Every structure is written in C-alpha cells, then in structure tokens.
C-alpha positions as protocol buffer text, in pm:
chain_id: "A"
residue {
  index: 1
  type: UNK
  ca { x: 5558 y: -3952 z: 1588 }
}
residue {
  index: 2
  type: UNK
  ca { x: 5501 y: -3804 z: 1246 }
}
residue {
  index: 3
  type: UNK
  ca { x: 5235 y: -3542 z: 1183 }
}
residue {
  index: 4
  type: UNK
  ca { x: 5022 y: -3810 z: 1012 }
}
residue {
  index: 5
  type: UNK
  ca { x: 5045 y: -4036 z: 1319 }
}
residue {
  index: 6
  type: UNK
  ca { x: 4957 y: -3751 z: 1556 }
}
residue {
  index: 7
  type: UNK
  ca { x: 4673 y: -3651 z: 1326 }
}
residue {
  index: 8
  type: UNK
  ca { x: 4526 y: -4002 z: 1342 }
}
residue {
  index: 9
  type: UNK
  ca { x: 4590 y: -4042 z: 1715 }
}
residue {
  index: 10
  type: UNK
  ca { x: 4414 y: -3719 z: 1813 }
}
residue {
  index: 11
  type: UNK
  ca { x: 4156 y: -3686 z: 1538 }
}
residue {
  index: 12
  type: UNK
  ca { x: 4295 y: -3357 z: 1408 }
}
residue {
  index: 13
  type: UNK
  ca { x: 4396 y: -3275 z: 1055 }
}
residue {
  index: 14
  type: UNK
  ca { x: 4759 y: -3215 z: 968 }
}
residue {
  index: 15
  type: UNK
  ca { x: 4657 y: -2864 z: 862 }
}
residue {
  index: 16
  type: UNK
  ca { x: 4513 y: -2800 z: 1209 }
}
residue {
  index: 17
  type: UNK
  ca { x: 4835 y: -2919 z: 1372 }
}
residue {
  index: 18
  type: UNK
  ca { x: 5041 y: -2696 z: 1145 }
}
residue {
  index: 19
  type: UNK
  ca { x: 4808 y: -2403 z: 1226 }
}
residue {
  index: 20
  type: UNK
  ca { x: 4845 y: -2464 z: 1599 }
}
residue {
  index: 21
  type: UNK
  ca { x: 5221 y: -2459 z: 1557 }
}
residue {
  index: 22
  type: UNK
  ca { x: 5216 y: -2148 z: 1337 }
}
residue {
  index: 23
  type: UNK
  ca { x: 5006 y: -1942 z: 1583 }
}
residue {
  index: 24
  type: UNK
  ca { x: 5213 y: -2049 z: 1882 }
}
residue {
  index: 25
  type: UNK
  ca { x: 4982 y: -2302 z: 2045 }
}
residue {
  index: 26
  type: UNK
  ca { x: 5237 y: -2579 z: 2015 }
}
residue {
  index: 27
  type: UNK
  ca { x: 5546 y: -2432 z: 2178 }
}
residue {
  index: 28
  type: UNK
  ca { x: 5811 y: -2611 z: 1971 }
}
residue {
  index: 29
  type: UNK
  ca { x: 5753 y: -2923 z: 1767 }
}
residue {
  index: 30
  type: UNK
  ca { x: 6077 y: -3109 z: 1730 }
}
residue {
  index: 31
  type: UNK
  ca { x: 6205 y: -3197 z: 1385 }
}
residue {
  index: 32
  type: UNK
  ca { x: 6430 y: -3478 z: 1274 }
}
residue {
  index: 33
  type: UNK
  ca { x: 6752 y: -3431 z: 1075 }
}
residue {
  index: 34
  type: UNK
  ca { x: 6551 y: -3407 z: 753 }
}
residue {
  index: 35
  type: UNK
  ca { x: 6338 y: -3126 z: 896 }
}
residue {
  index: 36
  type: UNK
  ca { x: 6028 y: -3343 z: 925 }
}
residue {
  index: 37
  type: UNK
  ca { x: 5814 y: -3289 z: 1234 }
}
residue {
  index: 38
  type: UNK
  ca { x: 5887 y: -3552 z: 1496 }
}
residue {
  index: 39
  type: UNK
  ca { x: 5633 y: -3513 z: 1776 }
}
residue {
  index: 40
  type: UNK
  ca { x: 5769 y: -3610 z: 2117 }
}
residue {
  index: 41
  type: UNK
  ca { x: 5562 y: -3728 z: 2412 }
}
residue {
  index: 42
  type: UNK
  ca { x: 5572 y: -3371 z: 2543 }
}
residue {
  index: 43
  type: UNK
  ca { x: 5450 y: -3234 z: 2208 }
}
residue {
  index: 44
  type: UNK
  ca { x: 5166 y: -3486 z: 2213 }
}
residue {
  index: 45
  type: UNK
  ca { x: 5081 y: -3374 z: 2565 }
}
residue {
  index: 46
  type: UNK
  ca { x: 5035 y: -3021 z: 2434 }
}
residue {
  index: 47
  type: UNK
  ca { x: 4823 y: -3149 z: 2144 }
}
residue {
  index: 48
  type: UNK
  ca { x: 4601 y: -3339 z: 2388 }
}
residue {
  index: 49
  type: UNK
  ca { x: 4570 y: -3035 z: 2616 }
}
residue {
  index: 50
  type: UNK
  ca { x: 4483 y: -2804 z: 2327 }
}
residue {
  index: 51
  type: UNK
  ca { x: 4228 y: -3046 z: 2183 }
}
residue {
  index: 52
  type: UNK
  ca { x: 4062 y: -3084 z: 2523 }
}
residue {
  index: 53
  type: UNK
  ca { x: 4047 y: -2709 z: 2586 }
}
residue {
  index: 54
  type: UNK
  ca { x: 3922 y: -2633 z: 2235 }
}
residue {
  index: 55
  type: UNK
  ca { x: 3659 y: -2904 z: 2275 }
}
residue {
  index: 56
  type: UNK
  ca { x: 3539 y: -2722 z: 2586 }
}
residue {
  index: 57
  type: UNK
  ca { x: 3511 y: -2403 z: 2384 }
}
residue {
  index: 58
  type: UNK
  ca { x: 3819 y: -2211 z: 2499 }
}
residue {
  index: 59
  type: UNK
  ca { x: 3923 y: -1957 z: 2237 }
}
residue {
  index: 60
  type: UNK
  ca { x: 4247 y: -2004 z: 2046 }
}
residue {
  index: 61
  type: UNK
  ca { x: 4357 y: -1658 z: 2163 }
}
residue {
  index: 62
  type: UNK
  ca { x: 4324 y: -1759 z: 2529 }
}
residue {
  index: 63
  type: UNK
  ca { x: 4526 y: -2073 z: 2470 }
}
residue {
  index: 64
  type: UNK
  ca { x: 4794 y: -1875 z: 2286 }
}
residue {
  index: 65
  type: UNK
  ca { x: 4815 y: -1644 z: 2588 }
}
residue {
  index: 66
  type: UNK
  ca { x: 4840 y: -1945 z: 2820 }
}
residue {
  index: 67
  type: UNK
  ca { x: 5120 y: -2105 z: 2615 }
}
residue {
  index: 68
  type: UNK
  ca { x: 5303 y: -1772 z: 2602 }
}
residue {
  index: 69
  type: UNK
  ca { x: 5283 y: -1740 z: 2979 }
}
residue {
  index: 70
  type: UNK
  ca { x: 5398 y: -2098 z: 3019 }
}
residue {
  index: 71
  type: UNK
  ca { x: 5703 y: -2022 z: 2810 }
}
residue {
  index: 72
  type: UNK
  ca { x: 5795 y: -1735 z: 3042 }
}
residue {
  index: 73
  type: UNK
  ca { x: 5850 y: -1971 z: 3333 }
}
residue {
  index: 74
  type: UNK
  ca { x: 5729 y: -2031 z: 3686 }
}
residue {
  index: 75
  type: UNK
  ca { x: 5682 y: -1664 z: 3770 }
}
residue {
  index: 76
  type: UNK
  ca { x: 5368 y: -1673 z: 3552 }
}
residue {
  index: 77
  type: UNK
  ca { x: 5203 y: -1955 z: 3748 }
}
residue {
  index: 78
  type: UNK
  ca { x: 4957 y: -1717 z: 3924 }
}
residue {
  index: 79
  type: UNK
  ca { x: 4863 y: -1555 z: 3592 }
}
residue {
  index: 80
  type: UNK
  ca { x: 4816 y: -1894 z: 3424 }
}
residue {
  index: 81
  type: UNK
  ca { x: 4603 y: -2015 z: 3713 }
}
residue {
  index: 82
  type: UNK
  ca { x: 4386 y: -1702 z: 3699 }
}
residue {
  index: 83
  type: UNK
  ca { x: 4345 y: -1740 z: 3324 }
}
residue {
  index: 84
  type: UNK
  ca { x: 4229 y: -2100 z: 3369 }
}
residue {
  index: 85
  type: UNK
  ca { x: 4000 y: -2004 z: 3658 }
}
residue {
  index: 86
  type: UNK
  ca { x: 3834 y: -1736 z: 3444 }
}
residue {
  index: 87
  type: UNK
  ca { x: 3783 y: -1985 z: 3163 }
}
residue {
  index: 88
  type: UNK
  ca { x: 3635 y: -2229 z: 3413 }
}
residue {
  index: 89
  type: UNK
  ca { x: 3386 y: -1963 z: 3533 }
}
residue {
  index: 90
  type: UNK
  ca { x: 3283 y: -1895 z: 3175 }
}
residue {
  index: 91
  type: UNK
  ca { x: 3250 y: -2266 z: 3098 }
}
residue {
  index: 92
  type: UNK
  ca { x: 3040 y: -2325 z: 3411 }
}
residue {
  index: 93
  type: UNK
  ca { x: 2808 y: -2041 z: 3306 }
}
residue {
  index: 94
  type: UNK
  ca { x: 2772 y: -2190 z: 2956 }
}
residue {
  index: 95
  type: UNK
  ca { x: 2700 y: -2532 z: 3106 }
}
residue {
  index: 96
  type: UNK
  ca { x: 2428 y: -2376 z: 3321 }
}
residue {
  index: 97
  type: UNK
  ca { x: 2273 y: -2211 z: 3016 }
}
residue {
  index: 98
  type: UNK
  ca { x: 2290 y: -2534 z: 2821 }
}
residue {
  index: 99
  type: UNK
  ca { x: 2133 y: -2727 z: 3111 }
}
residue {
  index: 100
  type: UNK
  ca { x: 1841 y: -2484 z: 3110 }
}
residue {
  index: 101
  type: UNK
  ca { x: 1792 y: -2542 z: 2736 }
}
residue {
  index: 102
  type: UNK
  ca { x: 1817 y: -2919 z: 2787 }
}
residue {
  index: 103
  type: UNK
  ca { x: 1555 y: -2904 z: 3062 }
}
residue {
  index: 104
  type: UNK
  ca { x: 1324 y: -2705 z: 2836 }
}
residue {
  index: 105
  type: UNK
  ca { x: 1371 y: -2953 z: 2552 }
}
residue {
  index: 106
  type: UNK
  ca { x: 1298 y: -3243 z: 2787 }
}
residue {
  index: 107
  type: UNK
  ca { x: 969 y: -3080 z: 2891 }
}
residue {
  index: 108
  type: UNK
  ca { x: 878 y: -3015 z: 2530 }
}
residue {
  index: 109
  type: UNK
  ca { x: 955 y: -3378 z: 2438 }
}
residue {
  index: 110
  type: UNK
  ca { x: 748 y: -3502 z: 2733 }
}
residue {
  index: 111
  type: UNK
  ca { x: 460 y: -3290 z: 2607 }
}
residue {
  index: 112
  type: UNK
  ca { x: 483 y: -3451 z: 2266 }
}
residue {
  index: 113
  type: UNK
  ca { x: 502 y: -3797 z: 2416 }
}
residue {
  index: 114
  type: UNK
  ca { x: 195 y: -3745 z: 2634 }
}
residue {
  index: 115
  type: UNK
  ca { x: 8 y: -3593 z: 2338 }
}
residue {
  index: 116
  type: UNK
  ca { x: 105 y: -3883 z: 2112 }
}
residue {
  index: 117
  type: UNK
  ca { x: 9 y: -4137 z: 2376 }
}
residue {
  index: 118
  type: UNK
  ca { x: -340 y: -3983 z: 2400 }
}
residue {
  index: 119
  type: UNK
  ca { x: -373 y: -3983 z: 2022 }
}
residue {
  index: 120
  type: UNK
  ca { x: -265 y: -4347 z: 1998 }
}
residue {
  index: 121
  type: UNK
  ca { x: -511 y: -4450 z: 2268 }
}
residue {
  index: 122
  type: UNK
  ca { x: -795 y: -4276 z: 2085 }
}
residue {
  index: 123
  type: UNK
  ca { x: -710 y: -4475 z: 1772 }
}
residue {
  index: 124
  type: UNK
  ca { x: -750 y: -4805 z: 1957 }
}
residue {
  index: 125
  type: UNK
  ca { x: -1110 y: -4728 z: 2044 }
}
C-alpha cells in the first residue's frame, strides 16, 4: 500500500506516518524499486498497533522503547511485557480517575435535570 492508502485506511496523515518512521516507531517501511514507500501487511500491523496505543495515551517515547526492544529479539520479551504491564497500570489508573469525573458530571447533570423539572412544573400552574 502507498502512504496515501495507509493514511486513508488508518485515519493518520502522511506526515504522521513519516514522523513515526523517522523516530523509529515503524521499524522498517519497505520501499519499491522507485524508492516509494510500499507498506506491507506487517507494516500496516505496526501502524495499527501504534495508532491503538497512542489512542490509549501511551507516550511516543514508550512506544519507541518497545519497538527498539522488539528489534533486539526474543531475549527482550520479559522487558517488553513489563513495559506493557506498566503502561496498563497507568492506563487503569487514568480510567479510574476519568470514571470518578464522569460520575461527578452525571450527578451534576441529574441535579440540573431535577431543578429544571421543578421549574417547568411551576410554569404549568
């Protein structure tokens, strides 16, 4: 796939894809004989993984570390797993914080709704 096709397929700009490649997030994007990027299924798998992890809030630096470890081979599996587990702990904590904010907003909205309902009822009288 060309960079334009990958860009459309994953909802990322071509500049973002080039950036990911430049900083080492995309291990090695294949190129055709003319030197044009030719994303393979494996390359697209990395793009999908990176987009998912970034969407969950993982820092680029953490993902660069992960990709670097991946490139070093199977002996880094424990380190990669620990890195992912730490990110999971951090994400779970953020989700808990966000759930608390959501609960507070729900209560605030309920207060408005009950207040508005009372006001509307008084208007009918």
